[in-house]
């Protein structure tokens, strides 16, 4: 079976109605590094894509001149991806190395991500690479106030792309950026006007991409969110970073994460961790969506002198203090137990490579 990082990466491009998803996708697919991409579109209507006009059609697949595949996906992502995989295997379509799913404007990206990470067949061939959300500079604030779908789309993103900024003013843009940062502490926030030239990294960077994993984790910076910020319709969603000064025990972390996700998985919208694991010299990377966690990855070196573990949470209705306190208690208990065991037999209870094999016990994307 292929290494997890060698599976076909899948990106999700989402955003509320009229926020510019298709326009962004057009620009991305012009990159020379993204010519072997399959595109799944799960909405109807006429969509202009790289000088070709597409129409939402039944369950058919349309092969475009630039090598992209565009499919109408109507509530059956599993069947669409399986069919696409079978056709690639039989040579009926050009070989693609990445899939981009463009959602409808009212879509919740969580079920799509969950399908990729948990479905028995798909998870052995595809992996979730990243979620890109477009946000309308003019209407973004009101959409976040009025539509839970908009909040979910922004909260789950790895990249937030503000569109139509030329139609807004600087004060409004500043307020929108602050609002988005309060919702999502780890996402890279971009202005679509600044996306120029070859910006394929917007899609390709993730924790399994050898060239991009360092850039990706650089966005996982523990910025402090204004805890007093209050927005009527988004107060239940909060983003925060938990910092731990001492190395974490991998087994304790795994047991704790399993319990957290079992109890609150539906409300843990994103979990991103850069961990200092006891006995492991370089940082271990964790990326999760609701109940499911990607297999761990690692950096070859620490990005800076800071060796603290940084756990970034985007949660809905889950208390920050309870999360931080529970992990601290688990880690302290295991450390105390390990110290007692070492004093008896001088053995080393930590296997420095165990994290690579998913031995923590928490729900990985591949089992």
mmCIF file of N, CA, C and O in Angstrom, residues 20-67:
data_model
loop_
_atom_site.group_PDB
_atom_site.id
_atom_site.type_symbol
_atom_site.label_atom_id
_atom_site.label_comp_id
_atom_site.label_asym_id
_atom_site.label_seq_id
_atom_site.Cartn_x
_atom_site.Cartn_y
_atom_site.Cartn_z
ATOM 1 N N UNK A 20 -16.509 34.166 -5.487
ATOM 2 C CA UNK A 20 -15.414 34.095 -6.453
ATOM 3 C C UNK A 20 -14.646 32.797 -6.495
ATOM 4 O O UNK A 20 -13.481 32.769 -6.911
ATOM 5 N N UNK A 21 -15.273 31.693 -6.115
ATOM 6 C CA UNK A 21 -14.596 30.399 -6.131
ATOM 7 C C UNK A 21 -14.117 30.018 -7.529
ATOM 8 O O UNK A 21 -12.966 29.622 -7.732
ATOM 9 N N UNK A 22 -15.019 30.117 -8.496
ATOM 10 C CA UNK A 22 -14.694 29.688 -9.859
ATOM 11 C C UNK A 22 -13.634 30.579 -10.478
ATOM 12 O O UNK A 22 -12.742 30.102 -11.189
ATOM 13 N N UNK A 23 -13.703 31.874 -10.212
ATOM 14 C CA UNK A 23 -12.686 32.794 -10.731
ATOM 15 C C UNK A 23 -11.310 32.426 -10.190
ATOM 16 O O UNK A 23 -10.320 32.402 -10.930
ATOM 17 N N UNK A 24 -11.236 32.122 -8.897
ATOM 18 C CA UNK A 24 -9.959 31.703 -8.309
ATOM 19 C C UNK A 24 -9.483 30.403 -8.932
ATOM 20 O O UNK A 24 -8.298 30.247 -9.248
ATOM 21 N N UNK A 25 -10.398 29.461 -9.123
ATOM 22 C CA UNK A 25 -10.030 28.176 -9.701
ATOM 23 C C UNK A 25 -9.509 28.341 -11.129
ATOM 24 O O UNK A 25 -8.548 27.677 -11.537
ATOM 25 N N UNK A 26 -10.127 29.221 -11.884
ATOM 26 C CA UNK A 26 -9.628 29.502 -13.231
ATOM 27 C C UNK A 26 -8.163 29.926 -13.186
ATOM 28 O O UNK A 26 -7.339 29.450 -13.969
ATOM 29 N N UNK A 27 -7.853 30.834 -12.302
ATOM 30 C CA UNK A 27 -6.486 31.354 -12.205
ATOM 31 C C UNK A 27 -5.512 30.259 -11.757
ATOM 32 O O UNK A 27 -4.403 30.152 -12.279
ATOM 33 N N UNK A 28 -5.936 29.445 -10.815
ATOM 34 C CA UNK A 28 -5.066 28.382 -10.328
ATOM 35 C C UNK A 28 -4.731 27.381 -11.425
ATOM 36 O O UNK A 28 -3.580 26.948 -11.573
ATOM 37 N N UNK A 29 -5.728 27.010 -12.211
ATOM 38 C CA UNK A 29 -5.525 25.967 -13.209
ATOM 39 C C UNK A 29 -4.697 26.428 -14.404
ATOM 40 O O UNK A 29 -4.344 25.626 -15.260
ATOM 41 N N UNK A 30 -4.390 27.706 -14.471
ATOM 42 C CA UNK A 30 -3.490 28.187 -15.515
ATOM 43 C C UNK A 30 -2.029 27.973 -15.149
ATOM 44 O O UNK A 30 -1.141 28.162 -15.983
ATOM 45 N N UNK A 31 -1.764 27.579 -13.905
ATOM 46 C CA UNK A 31 -0.393 27.326 -13.479
ATOM 47 C C UNK A 31 0.160 26.109 -14.216
ATOM 48 O O UNK A 31 -0.510 25.079 -14.323
ATOM 49 N N UNK A 32 1.391 26.173 -14.710
ATOM 50 C CA UNK A 32 1.982 25.014 -15.390
ATOM 51 C C UNK A 32 2.151 23.810 -14.474
ATOM 52 O O UNK A 32 2.296 22.683 -14.947
ATOM 53 N N UNK A 33 2.140 24.037 -13.165
ATOM 54 C CA UNK A 33 2.289 22.936 -12.217
ATOM 55 C C UNK A 33 0.964 22.254 -11.908
ATOM 56 O O UNK A 33 0.934 21.270 -11.168
ATOM 57 N N UNK A 34 -0.130 22.758 -12.466
ATOM 58 C CA UNK A 34 -1.445 22.208 -12.164
ATOM 59 C C UNK A 34 -2.191 21.790 -13.421
ATOM 60 O O UNK A 34 -3.407 21.909 -13.523
ATOM 61 N N UNK A 35 -1.452 21.280 -14.396
ATOM 62 C CA UNK A 35 -2.087 20.853 -15.644
ATOM 63 C C UNK A 35 -2.691 19.460 -15.542
ATOM 64 O O UNK A 35 -3.526 19.083 -16.368
ATOM 65 N N UNK A 36 -2.254 18.675 -14.548
ATOM 66 C CA UNK A 36 -2.751 17.305 -14.409
ATOM 67 C C UNK A 36 -3.691 17.216 -13.209
ATOM 68 O O UNK A 36 -3.496 16.435 -12.284
ATOM 69 N N UNK A 37 -4.726 18.054 -13.229
ATOM 70 C CA UNK A 37 -5.678 18.159 -12.125
ATOM 71 C C UNK A 37 -7.069 17.765 -12.592
ATOM 72 O O UNK A 37 -7.505 18.170 -13.674
ATOM 73 N N UNK A 38 -7.764 16.976 -11.783
ATOM 74 C CA UNK A 38 -9.174 16.679 -12.023
ATOM 75 C C UNK A 38 -10.011 17.593 -11.143
ATOM 76 O O UNK A 38 -9.683 17.815 -9.982
ATOM 77 N N UNK A 39 -11.081 18.135 -11.701
ATOM 78 C CA UNK A 39 -11.918 19.075 -10.967
ATOM 79 C C UNK A 39 -13.337 18.527 -10.862
ATOM 80 O O UNK A 39 -13.952 18.188 -11.864
ATOM 81 N N UNK A 40 -13.827 18.460 -9.653
ATOM 82 C CA UNK A 40 -15.196 18.041 -9.405
ATOM 83 C C UNK A 40 -15.997 19.262 -8.977
ATOM 84 O O UNK A 40 -15.596 19.977 -8.055
ATOM 85 N N UNK A 41 -17.112 19.513 -9.645
ATOM 86 C CA UNK A 41 -17.946 20.669 -9.333
ATOM 87 C C UNK A 41 -19.292 20.159 -8.855
ATOM 88 O O UNK A 41 -19.956 19.415 -9.572
ATOM 89 N N UNK A 42 -19.710 20.561 -7.660
ATOM 90 C CA UNK A 42 -20.960 20.016 -7.130
ATOM 91 C C UNK A 42 -22.078 21.042 -7.126
ATOM 92 O O UNK A 42 -22.861 21.146 -6.206
ATOM 93 N N UNK A 43 -22.151 21.839 -8.198
ATOM 94 C CA UNK A 43 -23.277 22.745 -8.345
ATOM 95 C C UNK A 43 -23.654 22.842 -9.814
ATOM 96 O O UNK A 43 -22.860 22.570 -10.701
ATOM 97 N N UNK A 44 -24.879 23.275 -10.068
ATOM 98 C CA UNK A 44 -25.370 23.392 -11.428
ATOM 99 C C UNK A 44 -25.106 24.788 -11.981
ATOM 100 O O UNK A 44 -24.567 25.651 -11.311
ATOM 101 N N UNK A 45 -25.509 24.976 -13.216
ATOM 102 C CA UNK A 45 -25.381 26.291 -13.829
ATOM 103 C C UNK A 45 -24.185 26.348 -14.745
ATOM 104 O O UNK A 45 -23.350 25.452 -14.787
ATOM 105 N N UNK A 46 -24.104 27.399 -15.507
ATOM 106 C CA UNK A 46 -22.997 27.561 -16.434
ATOM 107 C C UNK A 46 -21.798 28.163 -15.713
ATOM 108 O O UNK A 46 -21.910 29.161 -15.011
ATOM 109 N N UNK A 47 -20.657 27.534 -15.889
ATOM 110 C CA UNK A 47 -19.443 27.968 -15.204
ATOM 111 C C UNK A 47 -18.341 28.109 -16.231
ATOM 112 O O UNK A 47 -18.013 27.153 -16.930
ATOM 113 N N UNK A 48 -17.756 29.295 -16.354
ATOM 114 C CA UNK A 48 -16.647 29.476 -17.263
ATOM 115 C C UNK A 48 -15.372 28.962 -16.636
ATOM 116 O O UNK A 48 -15.046 29.327 -15.519
ATOM 117 N N UNK A 49 -14.644 28.111 -17.341
ATOM 118 C CA UNK A 49 -13.428 27.519 -16.796
ATOM 119 C C UNK A 49 -12.368 27.477 -17.884
ATOM 120 O O UNK A 49 -12.444 26.675 -18.802
ATOM 121 N N UNK A 50 -11.390 28.354 -17.735
ATOM 122 C CA UNK A 50 -10.241 28.384 -18.637
ATOM 123 C C UNK A 50 -10.661 28.389 -20.103
ATOM 124 O O UNK A 50 -10.261 27.553 -20.900
ATOM 125 N N UNK A 51 -11.487 29.375 -20.432
ATOM 126 C CA UNK A 51 -11.946 29.601 -21.798
ATOM 127 C C UNK A 51 -12.904 28.528 -22.309
ATOM 128 O O UNK A 51 -13.222 28.482 -23.483
ATOM 129 N N UNK A 52 -13.345 27.650 -21.460
ATOM 130 C CA UNK A 52 -14.332 26.642 -21.858
ATOM 131 C C UNK A 52 -15.596 26.880 -21.046
ATOM 132 O O UNK A 52 -15.544 27.252 -19.878
ATOM 133 N N UNK A 53 -16.742 26.656 -21.645
ATOM 134 C CA UNK A 53 -18.003 26.827 -20.936
ATOM 135 C C UNK A 53 -18.519 25.455 -20.526
ATOM 136 O O UNK A 53 -18.684 24.568 -21.353
ATOM 137 N N UNK A 54 -18.728 25.324 -19.222
ATOM 138 C CA UNK A 54 -19.241 24.053 -18.701
ATOM 139 C C UNK A 54 -20.686 24.224 -18.321
ATOM 140 O O UNK A 54 -21.123 25.273 -17.895
ATOM 141 N N UNK A 55 -21.420 23.172 -18.436
ATOM 142 C CA UNK A 55 -22.792 23.165 -17.952
ATOM 143 C C UNK A 55 -22.941 21.975 -17.021
ATOM 144 O O UNK A 55 -22.426 20.896 -17.294
ATOM 145 N N UNK A 56 -23.645 22.209 -15.894
ATOM 146 C CA UNK A 56 -23.909 21.109 -14.979
ATOM 147 C C UNK A 56 -24.738 20.057 -15.689
ATOM 148 O O UNK A 56 -25.836 20.330 -16.133
ATOM 149 N N UNK A 57 -24.170 18.874 -15.793
ATOM 150 C CA UNK A 57 -24.867 17.782 -16.478
ATOM 151 C C UNK A 57 -24.968 16.597 -15.537
ATOM 152 O O UNK A 57 -24.208 16.470 -14.596
ATOM 153 N N UNK A 58 -25.844 15.712 -15.725
ATOM 154 C CA UNK A 58 -26.076 14.514 -14.933
ATOM 155 C C UNK A 58 -24.808 14.017 -14.251
ATOM 156 O O UNK A 58 -24.045 14.758 -13.671
ATOM 157 N N UNK A 59 -24.539 12.724 -14.323
ATOM 158 C CA UNK A 59 -23.342 12.179 -13.672
ATOM 159 C C UNK A 59 -22.244 11.984 -14.716
ATOM 160 O O UNK A 59 -21.428 11.093 -14.605
ATOM 161 N N UNK A 60 -22.191 12.814 -15.708
ATOM 162 C CA UNK A 60 -21.203 12.657 -16.770
ATOM 163 C C UNK A 60 -19.905 13.368 -16.420
ATOM 164 O O UNK A 60 -19.857 14.171 -15.500
ATOM 165 N N UNK A 61 -18.890 13.061 -17.188
ATOM 166 C CA UNK A 61 -17.588 13.672 -17.017
ATOM 167 C C UNK A 61 -17.199 14.351 -18.314
ATOM 168 O O UNK A 61 -17.315 13.772 -19.390
ATOM 169 N N UNK A 62 -16.721 15.578 -18.201
ATOM 170 C CA UNK A 62 -16.344 16.347 -19.378
ATOM 171 C C UNK A 62 -14.845 16.557 -19.380
ATOM 172 O O UNK A 62 -14.275 17.064 -18.417
ATOM 173 N N UNK A 63 -14.176 16.149 -20.437
ATOM 174 C CA UNK A 63 -12.740 16.329 -20.589
ATOM 175 C C UNK A 63 -12.491 17.619 -21.349
ATOM 176 O O UNK A 63 -12.962 17.787 -22.468
ATOM 177 N N UNK A 64 -11.733 18.530 -20.727
ATOM 178 C CA UNK A 64 -11.463 19.824 -21.341
ATOM 179 C C UNK A 64 -10.142 19.826 -22.078
ATOM 180 O O UNK A 64 -9.271 18.994 -21.842
ATOM 181 N N UNK A 65 -9.961 20.818 -22.927
ATOM 182 C CA UNK A 65 -8.757 20.916 -23.733
ATOM 183 C C UNK A 65 -7.495 21.099 -22.919
ATOM 184 O O UNK A 65 -6.413 20.739 -23.362
ATOM 185 N N UNK A 66 -7.608 21.681 -21.707
ATOM 186 C CA UNK A 66 -6.406 21.908 -20.904
ATOM 187 C C UNK A 66 -6.057 20.719 -20.029
ATOM 188 O O UNK A 66 -5.179 20.796 -19.172
ATOM 189 N N UNK A 67 -6.775 19.599 -20.202
ATOM 190 C CA UNK A 67 -6.448 18.398 -19.452
ATOM 191 C C UNK A 67 -7.230 18.256 -18.164
ATOM 192 O O UNK A 67 -7.046 17.294 -17.435
#
